[in-house]
């Protein structure tokens, strides 16, 4: 790297530090947020190394990517992996949950720009304990999005509706997010804790079906027959269904035959760092078969 390039990179990092202090009250030095040689960022916070991973979500109708869901990959010293659930629980126990969540979201946004500079959706899960503080939290997060040229309408806030006990609070949280331009997805719909009536009231833009449904559909002909009806139900409320948990060619074909065009699962792409993302060819033969059948 030339001296001129080094100076340009250093200036960009200093500008980013300033933005994070003003917008999220985060200090890159304090939270160990660093840019790697790959252009991606990681962070060291509360003794944990944090990295972003992204799983693609495909649109079979468009034959292209719809976006990516972001996951946090925490580890001890970059060596021993630990679960995201443990990391969030630990942050909560030491009273740093809000800051921890902001660091995680910041990482995802910075690394998301390595995938799509101008296009594609970023699906972000919201920690249940932070959902009800959306008035301040959503507004603060909006600043880091804007400072990195990512509009809120490219961010899909994914909410697990089954973990929220107070329906009115959930509706208020969703309203606050949508007023700021965010899109809303309800996750894990179709598990035993889901409430159909609640789905109608919340009117999300996306409904992500529970991973168990497609797996059960592969084994059970009755579930295969029911799945298209569930997809149609999601369409009827004005939302786009997303079938998750696709781990085989059979699962992919069942998902497409059900009427859903948005697809996610290990067969199409595992969660990996931005630099490791590769397009899949898994959709192409299935799409060709579908076109011939329709002709």
XYZ file of C-alpha atoms in Angstrom:
295
model
C 0.000 0.000 0.000
C 1.391 3.398 -0.958
C 1.852 6.259 1.493
C -1.019 8.100 -0.192
C -3.361 5.087 0.212
C -2.293 4.650 3.828
C -3.010 8.316 4.563
C -6.422 8.053 2.885
C -7.309 4.942 4.916
C -6.167 6.574 8.164
C -8.279 9.644 7.432
C -11.318 7.451 6.754
C -10.834 5.599 10.040
C -10.529 8.850 11.988
C -13.718 10.127 10.356
C -15.487 6.882 11.289
C -14.309 7.192 14.885
C -15.707 10.695 15.073
C -19.061 9.589 13.645
C -19.383 6.728 16.096
C -18.582 8.938 19.090
C -21.195 11.497 18.029
C -23.881 9.099 16.841
C -23.631 5.976 18.999
C -21.427 7.163 21.840
C -18.963 4.435 20.905
C -15.216 4.779 20.985
C -13.425 2.576 18.475
C -10.384 2.418 20.698
C -12.419 1.415 23.762
C -14.374 -1.255 21.896
C -11.497 -2.517 19.790
C -13.205 -1.880 16.458
C -10.564 -2.474 13.807
C -10.419 -2.675 10.025
C -8.792 -5.822 8.681
C -6.663 -6.148 5.544
C -9.727 -7.620 3.814
C -11.613 -4.357 4.373
C -13.910 -5.961 6.937
C -14.209 -4.905 10.560
C -14.141 -6.858 13.789
C -14.349 -5.779 17.420
C -13.037 -6.813 20.799
C -15.563 -6.018 23.518
C -15.955 -7.461 27.028
C -13.058 -9.773 26.266
C -14.836 -11.263 23.248
C -13.772 -10.982 19.619
C -16.778 -10.221 17.423
C -17.065 -10.892 13.698
C -19.962 -10.547 11.274
C -21.303 -13.365 9.133
C -23.909 -13.039 6.387
C -26.298 -15.591 4.922
C -27.820 -14.844 1.510
C -31.568 -14.705 0.904
C -32.453 -15.438 -2.720
C -35.351 -14.312 -4.858
C -36.062 -17.216 -7.208
C -38.457 -15.157 -9.318
C -35.880 -12.455 -10.010
C -33.071 -15.002 -10.212
C -30.941 -12.845 -7.934
C -30.167 -12.033 -4.323
C -32.777 -10.271 -2.223
C -30.345 -9.516 0.589
C -28.475 -11.008 3.533
C -29.213 -11.846 7.139
C -26.470 -10.786 9.536
C -25.218 -13.005 12.356
C -22.668 -12.267 15.055
C -19.819 -14.743 15.478
C -18.247 -14.251 18.926
C -15.136 -16.028 20.104
C -12.577 -15.996 22.882
C -9.400 -14.490 21.487
C -10.441 -15.363 17.952
C -9.866 -19.039 18.742
C -12.650 -20.634 20.783
C -16.084 -19.973 19.298
C -18.985 -19.286 21.658
C -22.676 -18.963 20.907
C -24.294 -15.576 20.212
C -26.829 -16.389 22.939
C -24.038 -16.770 25.497
C -22.394 -13.512 24.379
C -25.632 -11.505 24.658
C -26.443 -13.130 28.016
C -22.976 -12.261 29.337
C -23.331 -8.645 28.160
C -26.682 -8.427 29.937
C -25.245 -9.828 33.173
C -22.518 -7.178 33.288
C -24.937 -4.363 32.409
C -23.542 -3.733 28.909
C -26.327 -5.161 26.750
C -27.276 -1.901 24.996
C -23.672 -1.017 24.149
C -22.949 -4.587 23.111
C -25.922 -4.551 20.760
C -24.811 -1.228 19.252
C -21.338 -2.591 18.615
C -22.847 -5.660 16.930
C -25.147 -3.585 14.721
C -22.310 -1.236 13.805
C -20.134 -4.182 12.793
C -22.888 -5.563 10.603
C -23.479 -2.243 8.838
C -19.785 -1.619 8.191
C -19.270 -5.142 6.883
C -22.512 -5.102 4.904
C -21.043 -2.366 2.760
C -18.410 -4.877 1.647
C -21.208 -6.943 0.058
C -23.481 -4.348 -1.524
C -22.460 -0.749 -1.819
C -25.831 0.409 -3.122
C -28.213 -2.564 -3.334
C -29.725 -5.387 -1.322
C -31.466 -5.696 2.029
C -29.815 -6.232 5.395
C -31.856 -8.412 7.790
C -31.018 -7.678 11.426
C -32.381 -9.554 14.412
C -33.436 -7.452 17.394
C -32.646 -8.775 20.863
C -35.978 -9.269 22.693
C -34.855 -7.330 25.768
C -34.050 -4.303 23.583
C -37.179 -4.353 21.484
C -39.202 -2.240 23.877
C -36.573 0.527 24.026
C -36.967 1.115 20.290
C -37.854 4.814 20.659
C -34.279 5.740 21.538
C -32.537 2.716 20.117
C -33.948 2.862 16.591
C -33.231 6.577 16.358
C -29.624 6.187 17.471
C -29.014 3.319 15.061
C -30.423 5.397 12.223
C -27.497 7.806 12.539
C -24.848 5.182 11.890
C -26.818 3.956 8.869
C -26.999 7.421 7.371
C -23.360 8.167 8.078
C -22.468 5.055 6.097
C -24.903 5.795 3.245
C -27.243 2.900 4.119
C -30.856 4.145 4.100
C -33.247 2.687 6.660
C -35.410 1.218 3.882
C -32.607 -1.239 3.133
C -32.689 -2.542 6.714
C -35.184 -5.230 7.726
C -35.720 -5.465 11.471
C -36.410 -9.115 12.222
C -38.569 -9.748 15.288
C -39.377 -13.094 16.892
C -43.007 -12.406 17.751
C -43.353 -15.524 19.906
C -40.899 -14.218 22.554
C -42.791 -10.970 23.199
C -45.401 -11.196 25.925
C -47.064 -7.800 25.557
C -48.756 -7.442 22.184
C -49.400 -3.697 22.470
C -45.726 -3.019 23.182
C -44.741 -5.128 20.204
C -47.109 -3.187 17.950
C -45.744 0.130 19.258
C -42.166 -1.004 18.630
C -42.987 -1.985 15.060
C -44.766 1.319 14.457
C -41.712 3.242 15.672
C -39.425 1.333 13.344
C -41.687 1.699 10.306
C -42.112 5.432 10.915
C -38.335 5.757 10.518
C -38.370 3.853 7.258
C -37.219 0.434 8.459
C -38.851 -2.681 7.062
C -40.217 -5.360 9.386
C -39.943 -9.140 9.290
C -41.586 -11.587 11.672
C -39.285 -14.547 12.254
C -39.821 -18.225 13.071
C -43.484 -18.103 12.116
C -45.196 -21.479 12.101
C -43.650 -22.866 15.269
C -45.849 -23.982 18.147
C -45.693 -20.551 19.825
C -46.889 -18.542 16.813
C -50.145 -16.601 16.898
C -52.008 -16.241 13.619
C -54.174 -13.392 14.870
C -51.083 -11.459 15.967
C -49.603 -11.787 12.484
C -52.655 -10.100 10.960
C -52.449 -7.235 13.458
C -48.724 -6.572 12.980
C -48.843 -6.457 9.156
C -45.105 -7.075 8.552
C -43.525 -6.765 5.121
C -41.792 -10.157 5.431
C -42.748 -13.351 7.269
C -39.928 -15.843 7.737
C -41.225 -19.369 8.228
C -39.741 -21.536 10.946
C -36.920 -23.803 9.758
C -38.817 -26.861 11.000
C -41.541 -26.478 8.360
C -39.470 -27.202 5.259
C -37.715 -30.096 6.990
C -41.041 -31.595 8.016
C -42.402 -31.037 4.494
C -39.597 -33.191 3.101
C -40.684 -36.075 5.351
C -44.435 -35.599 5.477
C -46.735 -35.381 2.429
C -49.484 -33.759 4.510
C -47.183 -30.901 5.475
C -46.207 -30.473 1.804
C -49.884 -29.960 0.992
C -50.375 -27.506 3.856
C -47.282 -25.416 3.086
C -48.740 -23.684 -0.034
C -51.803 -22.695 2.030
C -49.564 -21.136 4.660
C -47.657 -19.283 1.951
C -50.946 -18.002 0.522
C -52.010 -16.868 3.998
C -48.864 -14.751 4.245
C -49.556 -13.293 0.811
C -53.122 -12.518 1.898
C -51.919 -10.176 4.660
C -49.768 -8.323 2.129
C -46.429 -9.791 3.234
C -43.680 -11.677 1.431
C -43.007 -15.172 2.808
C -39.429 -16.333 3.260
C -38.863 -20.087 3.514
C -35.833 -20.784 5.690
C -33.978 -23.966 6.554
C -33.499 -25.179 2.961
C -30.726 -27.772 3.208
C -31.230 -29.971 0.148
C -32.316 -29.978 -3.501
C -35.579 -31.639 -2.453
C -36.233 -28.910 0.102
C -35.515 -26.231 -2.499
C -37.970 -27.730 -4.982
C -40.693 -28.066 -2.318
C -40.117 -24.449 -1.280
C -40.469 -23.129 -4.839
C -43.511 -25.335 -5.553
C -45.180 -23.932 -2.418
C -45.353 -20.489 -4.011
C -42.642 -18.711 -2.043
C -39.998 -16.873 -4.048
C -37.748 -15.768 -1.160
C -35.513 -18.604 -0.020
C -32.814 -19.085 2.606
C -30.815 -22.041 3.895
C -27.479 -23.839 3.996
C -28.115 -25.411 0.573
C -28.138 -21.929 -0.940
C -25.405 -20.474 1.262
C -24.110 -20.745 4.812
C -23.421 -17.688 6.998
C -19.874 -16.592 6.129
C -17.812 -13.430 6.242
C -18.430 -10.862 3.524
C -15.230 -11.730 1.638
C -16.197 -15.431 1.511
C -19.667 -14.934 0.007
C -20.106 -16.644 -3.325
C -23.176 -16.793 -5.615
C -25.011 -20.113 -5.725
C -25.854 -22.191 -8.797
C -28.339 -24.272 -6.804
C -31.338 -22.287 -8.021
C -30.606 -22.512 -11.748
C -31.642 -26.106 -12.553
C -34.774 -25.783 -10.427
C -35.770 -22.571 -12.177
C -35.285 -24.161 -15.586
C -37.493 -27.100 -14.591
C -40.206 -24.752 -13.362
C -40.150 -22.734 -16.596
C -40.491 -25.871 -18.733
C -43.411 -27.100 -16.600
C -45.183 -23.757 -17.011
C -44.700 -23.653 -20.803
